[in-house]
Amino acid sequence: MALIIMERVDGMNKNCDDFYNKIKENGYKLTSQRKIVLNAMLEHEDEHLTVEEIYGYIKETNPEVGLATVYRNIQLLNEMKIVDKLSLADGFTRYELSNDEDSHTHHHLICEDCGKVIEVKEDLMDSIEQSFLSSYGFLVKDHQAKFFGLCDDCRNK
Amino acid sequence: MALIIMERVDGMNKNCDDFYNKIKENGYKLTSQRKIVLNAMLEHEDEHLTVEEIYGYIKETNPEVGLATVYRNIQLLNEMKIVDKLSLADGFTRYELSNDEDSHTHHHLICEDCGKVIEVKEDLMDSIEQSFLSSYGFLVKDHQAKFFGLCDDCRNK
DNA sequence: ATTATACTGATAATAATTATTAATTAGCTA
DNA sequence: TAGCTAATTAATAATTATTATCAGTATAAT
């Protein structure tokens, strides 16, 4: 039984070990709780999760993990750029797995009518960021952009 | 003395009455506290203020105004698009006077080294927003964008 | 001027996050 | 591989930010 679980975890995502290594490279210990938090994020890759939601998912299989530990480790994963911190339109702080550690953060289109959030994985900001360098001498390393408006469904209602 | 103060308030900003009218147009009463909160924002037009900071400015001249009133009215001014709500890099919720009620929210360039915040008043997002309409059917009404990186000074250090 | 109702101040309540502390554990060293 | 040490954890207290409550007050409509 334990073996089956191990197989599933190992096979689930080839990046899993990469993340484990990253944690150790940064000088942090690879604790079971850290793996659990990271796996929760991997298992809900395309969601924008609050800490309470992450905690809820974790409790289903690992009720012994404490809330403060989830807070601590989400923060740690954010500092290591493994997860991104964002806030959409509802005032909650949310986290999601970084799509690619070297690429810029992707954009979110937020429908003001139904609340739906659309992910835009293309960057599309290159020219605007170039202009910031020439106009202000500001070198952009990353960005975070939200666009508010109406999604296709709500626009046609 | 009262007259001098009145003159200064009236002369300070010709938009003052426009805002007062807007409050009444929206069906809200024009209370002295509401004027005080609005004037605090007008007197610190280019700052990104937390509620505590606004409260601090108000207390200097009007210590009788309560904190809950500041919260209530800042929220109200935000709903009426007189002030914008934003969060920069420090996790605090901040407010600033809207530059122009009809234009899109402006951008912020945040230096990761010294923390300086540069305002970009030009929009520059038109083409990217057009592409969202054609690719996703999403009609953008407003946006909010932060760019993280290095300012001119820190880049040359 | 009177009056209905929205608004305010003070403060209690709530929610989100951080700090504390004793006990546990990862991973280095012998 | 056992033992050691510092990092980490669980539980919970403390803190911080924000919202709700409610009795009293002030706005603006009549």
Short mmCIF file of C-alpha atoms (C1' of nucleotides) in Angstrom, two decimals:
data_model
loop_
_atom_site.label_atom_id
_atom_site.label_comp_id
_atom_site.label_asym_id
_atom_site.label_seq_id
_atom_site.Cartn_x
_atom_site.Cartn_y
_atom_site.Cartn_z
CA MET A 1 0.00 0.00 0.00
CA ALA A 2 2.73 2.43 0.95
CA LEU A 3 4.53 1.33 -2.17
CA ILE A 4 1.57 2.15 -4.37
CA ILE A 5 1.42 5.64 -2.91
CA MET A 6 5.12 6.11 -3.52
CA GLU A 7 4.73 5.06 -7.12
CA ARG A 8 1.89 7.47 -7.68
CA VAL A 9 3.77 10.36 -6.14
CA ASP A 10 6.90 9.62 -8.13
CA GLY A 11 5.06 9.13 -11.39
CA MET A 12 2.70 12.03 -10.93
CA ASN A 13 5.01 14.75 -12.03
CA LYS A 14 8.59 14.55 -13.14
CA ASN A 15 9.22 18.05 -11.74
CA CYS A 16 8.56 16.88 -8.22
CA ASP A 17 12.19 15.94 -7.63
CA ASP A 18 13.33 19.17 -9.23
CA PHE A 19 11.37 21.09 -6.64
CA TYR A 20 12.70 18.88 -3.84
CA ASN A 21 16.22 19.63 -5.01
CA LYS A 22 15.49 23.32 -5.19
CA ILE A 23 14.39 23.31 -1.56
CA LYS A 24 17.65 21.64 -0.54
CA GLU A 25 19.76 23.87 -2.78
CA ASN A 26 18.33 26.85 -0.95
CA GLY A 27 19.57 25.36 2.31
CA TYR A 28 16.20 24.26 3.66
CA LYS A 29 15.41 20.86 5.04
CA LEU A 30 13.19 18.59 3.02
CA THR A 31 10.54 17.79 5.61
CA SER A 32 7.51 15.63 5.02
CA GLN A 33 5.29 18.68 5.63
CA ARG A 34 7.12 20.63 2.96
CA LYS A 35 6.56 17.81 0.49
CA ILE A 36 2.89 17.66 1.43
CA VAL A 37 2.37 21.39 0.84
CA LEU A 38 4.23 21.25 -2.44
CA ASN A 39 2.28 18.22 -3.60
CA ALA A 40 -0.98 19.94 -2.75
CA MET A 41 0.02 22.76 -5.08
CA LEU A 42 1.07 20.29 -7.80
CA GLU A 43 -2.26 18.45 -7.53
CA HIS A 44 -4.18 21.70 -8.02
CA GLU A 45 -1.94 23.26 -10.59
CA ASP A 46 -4.45 25.53 -12.30
CA GLU A 47 -6.31 26.79 -9.25
CA HIS A 48 -5.80 30.04 -7.39
CA LEU A 49 -5.78 28.84 -3.83
CA THR A 50 -6.11 30.64 -0.53
CA VAL A 51 -4.07 29.30 2.37
CA GLU A 52 -7.28 27.99 3.94
CA GLU A 53 -8.08 26.10 0.74
CA ILE A 54 -4.61 24.57 0.61
CA TYR A 55 -4.96 23.66 4.28
CA GLY A 56 -8.33 22.08 3.50
CA TYR A 57 -6.90 19.90 0.74
CA ILE A 58 -4.02 18.84 2.95
CA LYS A 59 -6.28 17.94 5.87
CA GLU A 60 -8.12 15.39 3.71
CA THR A 61 -5.08 13.12 3.63
CA ASN A 62 -2.79 14.59 6.29
CA PRO A 63 -4.86 16.00 9.15
CA GLU A 64 -1.81 16.16 11.43
CA VAL A 65 -0.28 19.09 9.50
CA GLY A 66 -0.85 22.43 11.24
CA LEU A 67 -2.16 25.62 9.68
CA ALA A 68 0.88 27.66 10.70
CA THR A 69 3.07 25.15 8.89
CA VAL A 70 1.07 25.68 5.71
CA TYR A 71 1.51 29.46 6.06
CA ARG A 72 5.25 29.11 6.69
CA ASN A 73 5.86 26.80 3.77
CA ILE A 74 3.69 28.58 1.23
CA GLN A 75 5.67 31.70 2.04
CA LEU A 76 8.90 29.77 1.63
CA LEU A 77 7.82 28.31 -1.71
CA ASN A 78 6.91 31.82 -2.81
CA GLU A 79 10.35 33.17 -1.87
CA MET A 80 11.92 30.37 -3.90
CA LYS A 81 9.66 31.31 -6.85
CA ILE A 82 8.06 27.88 -6.84
CA VAL A 83 4.64 29.44 -6.27
CA ASP A 84 3.32 32.88 -7.16
CA LYS A 85 1.37 35.06 -4.78
CA LEU A 86 -1.52 36.97 -6.25
CA SER A 87 -4.74 38.69 -5.35
CA LEU A 88 -7.65 38.65 -7.71
CA ALA A 89 -10.77 40.73 -7.15
CA ASP A 90 -12.15 39.33 -3.91
CA GLY A 91 -9.51 40.60 -1.52
CA PHE A 92 -8.09 37.19 -0.67
CA THR A 93 -4.42 36.40 -0.97
CA ARG A 94 -4.04 33.48 -3.32
CA TYR A 95 -1.24 31.22 -4.51
CA GLU A 96 -0.63 29.18 -7.62
CA LEU A 97 2.21 27.08 -8.94
CA SER A 98 4.60 29.12 -11.09
CA ASN A 99 4.28 28.07 -14.69
CA ASP A 100 7.92 28.39 -15.46
CA GLU A 101 10.45 29.76 -13.08
CA ASP A 102 12.22 31.78 -15.75
CA SER A 103 9.22 33.25 -17.50
CA HIS A 104 7.32 36.27 -16.32
CA THR A 105 4.15 35.82 -14.35
CA HIS A 106 1.13 35.30 -16.57
CA HIS A 107 -1.92 37.54 -16.69
CA HIS A 108 -5.44 37.17 -15.36
CA LEU A 109 -8.62 38.34 -17.03
CA ILE A 110 -11.29 38.79 -14.38
CA CYS A 111 -14.94 38.99 -15.40
CA GLU A 112 -16.71 41.68 -13.39
CA ASP A 113 -20.04 40.00 -14.00
CA CYS A 114 -19.59 36.29 -13.26
CA GLY A 115 -16.21 36.39 -11.52
CA LYS A 116 -14.58 33.91 -13.89
CA VAL A 117 -10.80 34.13 -14.14
CA ILE A 118 -9.09 33.42 -17.47
CA GLU A 119 -5.39 32.67 -17.58
CA VAL A 120 -3.29 34.26 -20.28
CA LYS A 121 -0.07 32.36 -20.48
CA GLU A 122 1.53 34.43 -23.24
CA ASP A 123 3.62 37.32 -22.03
CA LEU A 124 2.76 40.11 -24.52
CA MET A 125 4.42 42.76 -22.36
CA ASP A 126 7.81 42.90 -24.09
CA SER A 127 7.31 46.14 -25.98
CA ILE A 128 5.75 47.98 -23.05
CA GLU A 129 8.60 46.83 -20.81
CA GLN A 130 11.14 48.00 -23.37
CA SER A 131 9.54 51.44 -23.28
CA PHE A 132 9.94 51.59 -19.50
CA LEU A 133 13.66 51.06 -19.93
CA SER A 134 14.00 53.87 -22.44
CA SER A 135 11.58 56.30 -20.76
CA TYR A 136 12.40 55.74 -17.09
CA GLY A 137 15.60 53.70 -17.08
CA PHE A 138 13.58 51.00 -15.29
CA LEU A 139 14.59 47.42 -16.01
CA VAL A 140 11.62 45.09 -15.63
CA LYS A 141 12.29 41.67 -14.12
CA ASP A 142 8.72 40.52 -13.57
CA HIS A 143 5.19 41.84 -13.70
CA GLN A 144 1.75 41.18 -12.42
CA ALA A 145 -1.29 42.25 -14.37
CA LYS A 146 -5.02 41.95 -13.89
CA PHE A 147 -7.56 42.95 -16.50
CA PHE A 148 -11.12 43.63 -15.42
CA GLY A 149 -14.01 43.47 -17.86
CA LEU A 150 -16.54 41.12 -19.40
CA CYS A 151 -15.93 37.57 -20.54
CA ASP A 152 -17.33 36.26 -23.80
CA ASP A 153 -20.40 34.69 -22.18
CA CYS A 154 -21.36 37.73 -20.13
CA ARG A 155 -20.69 40.10 -23.01
CA ASN A 156 -23.25 38.22 -25.13
CA LYS A 157 -25.95 38.15 -22.49
CA MET B 1 -10.05 82.70 10.46
CA ALA B 2 -12.80 80.40 9.36
CA LEU B 3 -13.03 82.44 6.22
CA ILE B 4 -9.35 82.03 5.47
CA ILE B 5 -9.67 78.28 5.81
CA MET B 6 -12.67 78.29 3.53
CA GLU B 7 -10.77 80.25 0.93
CA ARG B 8 -7.87 77.87 1.04
CA VAL B 9 -10.09 74.84 0.73
CA ASP B 10 -12.08 76.35 -2.12
CA GLY B 11 -9.04 77.59 -3.96
CA MET B 12 -6.97 74.48 -3.41
CA ASN B 13 -8.52 72.40 -6.09
CA LYS B 14 -11.29 73.23 -8.45
CA ASN B 15 -12.35 69.56 -8.54
CA CYS B 16 -13.30 69.65 -4.91
CA ASP B 17 -16.87 70.69 -5.64
CA ASP B 18 -17.07 68.19 -8.49
CA PHE B 19 -16.32 65.42 -6.01
CA TYR B 20 -18.82 66.82 -3.54
CA ASN B 21 -21.45 66.78 -6.26
CA LYS B 22 -20.55 63.25 -7.21
CA ILE B 23 -21.13 62.09 -3.66
CA LYS B 24 -24.58 63.68 -3.68
CA GLU B 25 -25.38 62.40 -7.17
CA ASN B 26 -24.74 58.91 -5.91
CA GLY B 27 -27.35 59.45 -3.22
CA TYR B 28 -24.97 59.79 -0.28
CA LYS B 29 -25.03 62.58 2.25
CA LEU B 30 -22.25 65.11 2.17
CA THR B 31 -21.06 64.89 5.74
CA SER B 32 -18.17 66.82 7.21
CA GLN B 33 -16.30 63.55 7.74
CA ARG B 34 -16.68 62.66 4.11
CA LYS B 35 -15.22 66.01 3.10
CA ILE B 36 -12.36 65.53 5.53
CA VAL B 37 -11.46 62.12 4.13
CA LEU B 38 -11.71 63.37 0.56
CA ASN B 39 -9.60 66.43 1.33
CA ALA B 40 -6.96 64.25 2.95
CA MET B 41 -6.70 62.34 -0.33
CA LEU B 42 -6.58 65.57 -2.35
CA GLU B 43 -3.79 66.95 -0.15
CA HIS B 44 -1.70 63.81 -0.71
CA GLU B 45 -2.53 63.30 -4.35
CA ASP B 46 0.59 61.42 -5.40
CA GLU B 47 0.99 59.16 -2.40
CA HIS B 48 -0.13 55.55 -2.02
CA LEU B 49 -1.74 55.65 1.37
CA THR B 50 -2.80 52.93 3.76
CA VAL B 51 -5.96 53.53 5.78
CA GLU B 52 -3.81 54.03 8.87
CA GLU B 53 -1.79 56.70 7.08
CA ILE B 54 -4.93 58.51 5.95
CA TYR B 55 -6.24 58.26 9.50
CA GLY B 56 -2.96 59.69 10.75
CA TYR B 57 -3.15 62.71 8.45
CA ILE B 58 -6.76 63.33 9.43
CA LYS B 59 -6.03 63.12 13.15
CA GLU B 60 -3.56 66.01 12.88
CA THR B 61 -6.37 68.47 12.20
CA ASN B 62 -9.51 66.49 13.05
CA PRO B 63 -8.82 64.14 15.91
CA GLU B 64 -12.52 63.55 16.51
CA VAL B 65 -12.93 61.49 13.32
CA GLY B 66 -13.01 57.77 14.03
CA LEU B 67 -11.03 55.06 12.30
CA ALA B 68 -14.13 53.13 11.26
CA THR B 69 -15.41 56.25 9.53
CA VAL B 70 -12.21 56.47 7.52
CA TYR B 71 -12.58 52.83 6.49
CA ARG B 72 -16.23 53.32 5.56
CA ASN B 73 -15.61 56.43 3.49
CA ILE B 74 -12.48 55.28 1.72
CA GLN B 75 -14.46 52.25 0.63
CA LEU B 76 -17.28 54.50 -0.53
CA LEU B 77 -14.92 56.78 -2.48
CA ASN B 78 -13.45 53.68 -4.08
CA GLU B 79 -16.88 52.42 -5.15
CA MET B 80 -17.55 55.82 -6.72
CA LYS B 81 -14.19 55.57 -8.55
CA ILE B 82 -12.92 58.70 -6.82
CA VAL B 83 -10.03 56.75 -5.34
CA ASP B 84 -8.29 53.61 -6.58
CA LYS B 85 -7.46 50.66 -4.37
CA LEU B 86 -4.11 49.01 -4.97
CA SER B 87 -1.51 46.85 -3.35
CA LEU B 88 2.13 47.31 -4.09
CA ALA B 89 4.82 44.93 -2.87
CA ASP B 90 4.52 45.14 0.90
CA GLY B 91 1.17 43.45 1.37
CA PHE B 92 -0.65 46.57 2.54
CA THR B 93 -3.86 47.74 0.93
CA ARG B 94 -3.32 51.26 -0.33
CA TYR B 95 -5.42 54.01 -1.87
CA GLU B 96 -4.72 56.92 -4.17
CA LEU B 97 -6.81 59.56 -5.88
CA SER B 98 -7.93 58.40 -9.32
CA ASN B 99 -6.15 60.39 -11.98
CA ASP B 100 -9.10 60.56 -14.28
CA GLU B 101 -12.32 58.74 -13.71
CA ASP B 102 -12.67 57.72 -17.35
CA SER B 103 -9.12 56.59 -18.03
CA HIS B 104 -7.76 53.23 -17.09
CA THR B 105 -5.78 52.82 -13.92
CA HIS B 106 -2.16 53.76 -14.37
CA HIS B 107 0.79 51.45 -13.83
CA HIS B 108 3.38 51.18 -11.10
CA LEU B 109 7.05 50.34 -11.50
CA ILE B 110 8.34 48.93 -8.22
CA CYS B 111 12.08 48.80 -7.59
CA GLU B 112 12.98 45.52 -5.90
CA ASP B 113 16.14 47.06 -4.49
CA CYS B 114 15.16 50.40 -2.94
CA GLY B 115 11.38 50.04 -2.94
CA LYS B 116 10.76 53.20 -4.93
CA VAL B 117 7.49 53.34 -6.84
CA ILE B 118 7.32 55.10 -10.21
CA GLU B 119 3.98 56.13 -11.67
CA VAL B 120 3.37 55.51 -15.34
CA LYS B 121 0.43 57.65 -16.33
CA GLU B 122 0.31 56.59 -19.98
CA ASP B 123 -1.92 53.63 -20.71
CA LEU B 124 0.12 51.64 -23.28
CA MET B 125 -2.12 48.60 -22.93
CA ASP B 126 -4.42 49.19 -25.91
CA SER B 127 -2.93 46.63 -28.26
CA ILE B 128 -2.67 43.91 -25.63
CA GLU B 129 -6.27 44.55 -24.60
CA GLN B 130 -7.38 44.36 -28.23
CA SER B 131 -5.73 40.96 -28.48
CA PHE B 132 -7.71 39.72 -25.49
CA LEU B 133 -10.91 40.62 -27.29
CA SER B 134 -9.95 38.72 -30.41
CA SER B 135 -8.34 35.73 -28.67
CA TYR B 136 -10.66 35.22 -25.73
CA GLY B 137 -13.70 37.40 -26.48
CA PHE B 138 -12.83 39.28 -23.30
CA LEU B 139 -13.68 42.99 -23.26
CA VAL B 140 -11.33 44.89 -20.97
CA LYS B 141 -12.83 47.74 -18.95
CA ASP B 142 -9.92 48.43 -16.62
CA HIS B 143 -6.61 46.97 -15.62
CA GLN B 144 -4.10 46.97 -12.85
CA ALA B 145 -0.44 46.32 -13.53
CA LYS B 146 2.69 46.20 -11.44
CA PHE B 147 6.17 45.84 -12.88
CA PHE B 148 8.96 44.65 -10.62
CA GLY B 149 12.59 45.30 -11.38
CA LEU B 150 15.39 47.83 -10.93
CA CYS B 151 15.07 51.60 -11.12
CA ASP B 152 17.66 53.71 -12.91
CA ASP B 153 19.61 54.51 -9.73
CA CYS B 154 19.80 50.94 -8.47
CA ARG B 155 20.59 49.60 -11.91
CA ASN B 156 23.68 51.81 -12.08
CA LYS B 157 24.99 50.91 -8.64
"C1'" DA C 1 -38.26 74.23 11.86
"C1'" DT C 2 -39.40 69.33 11.88
"C1'" DT C 3 -38.50 64.83 10.89
"C1'" DA C 4 -36.96 60.40 8.79
"C1'" DT C 5 -33.09 58.22 7.89
"C1'" DA C 6 -28.35 57.85 6.82
"C1'" DC C 7 -24.18 58.47 9.19
"C1'" DT C 8 -20.85 58.55 12.99
"C1'" DG C 9 -17.89 57.23 17.10
"C1'" DA C 10 -16.71 53.88 20.20
"C1'" DT C 11 -15.86 49.55 20.64
"C1'" DA C 12 -16.78 44.58 20.17
"C1'" DA C 13 -16.25 40.91 16.94
"C1'" DT C 14 -14.15 38.58 13.28
"C1'" DA C 15 -10.66 37.04 10.15
"C1'" DA C 16 -6.02 36.60 8.55
"C1'" DT C 17 -1.48 36.20 9.72
"C1'" DT C 18 2.53 35.98 12.78
"C1'" DA C 19 5.01 34.90 17.10
"C1'" DT C 20 6.05 31.76 20.84
"C1'" DT C 21 7.64 27.60 22.78
"C1'" DA C 22 8.40 22.94 23.90
"C1'" DA C 23 8.96 18.83 21.32
"C1'" DT C 24 10.43 16.58 17.07
"C1'" DT C 25 13.15 15.53 12.99
"C1'" DA C 26 16.47 16.08 8.93
"C1'" DG C 27 20.72 15.45 7.71
"C1'" DC C 28 25.57 16.11 9.02
"C1'" DT C 29 29.51 13.93 11.57
"C1'" DA C 30 32.11 10.46 13.72
"C1'" DT D 1 24.67 3.50 11.75
"C1'" DA D 2 24.05 6.10 16.10
"C1'" DG D 3 24.35 10.56 17.96
"C1'" DC D 4 24.14 15.39 17.67
"C1'" DT D 5 22.57 20.09 16.51
"C1'" DA D 6 20.03 23.32 14.41
"C1'" DA D 7 16.00 23.75 11.76
"C1'" DT D 8 11.30 22.67 11.78
"C1'" DT D 9 6.87 21.54 13.63
"C1'" DA D 10 2.11 21.59 16.23
"C1'" DA D 11 -0.56 23.98 19.19
"C1'" DT D 12 -1.91 28.03 20.48
"C1'" DA D 13 -1.40 32.86 22.01
"C1'" DA D 14 -0.83 37.34 20.14
"C1'" DT D 15 -1.22 40.69 16.73
"C1'" DT D 16 -3.11 43.18 12.97
"C1'" DA D 17 -6.51 44.58 9.65
"C1'" DT D 18 -11.11 45.03 8.80
"C1'" DT D 19 -16.06 44.74 9.67
"C1'" DA D 20 -20.27 44.75 12.57
"C1'" DT D 21 -23.07 46.66 16.23
"C1'" DC D 22 -25.67 50.18 18.26
"C1'" DA D 23 -26.95 54.30 20.57
"C1'" DG D 24 -26.58 58.98 19.56
"C1'" DT D 25 -26.12 62.74 15.90
"C1'" DA D 26 -26.51 65.39 11.71
"C1'" DT D 27 -28.03 65.81 6.78
"C1'" DA D 28 -31.30 67.21 3.66
"C1'" DA D 29 -36.02 66.71 2.21
"C1'" DT D 30 -40.56 68.52 3.39
#
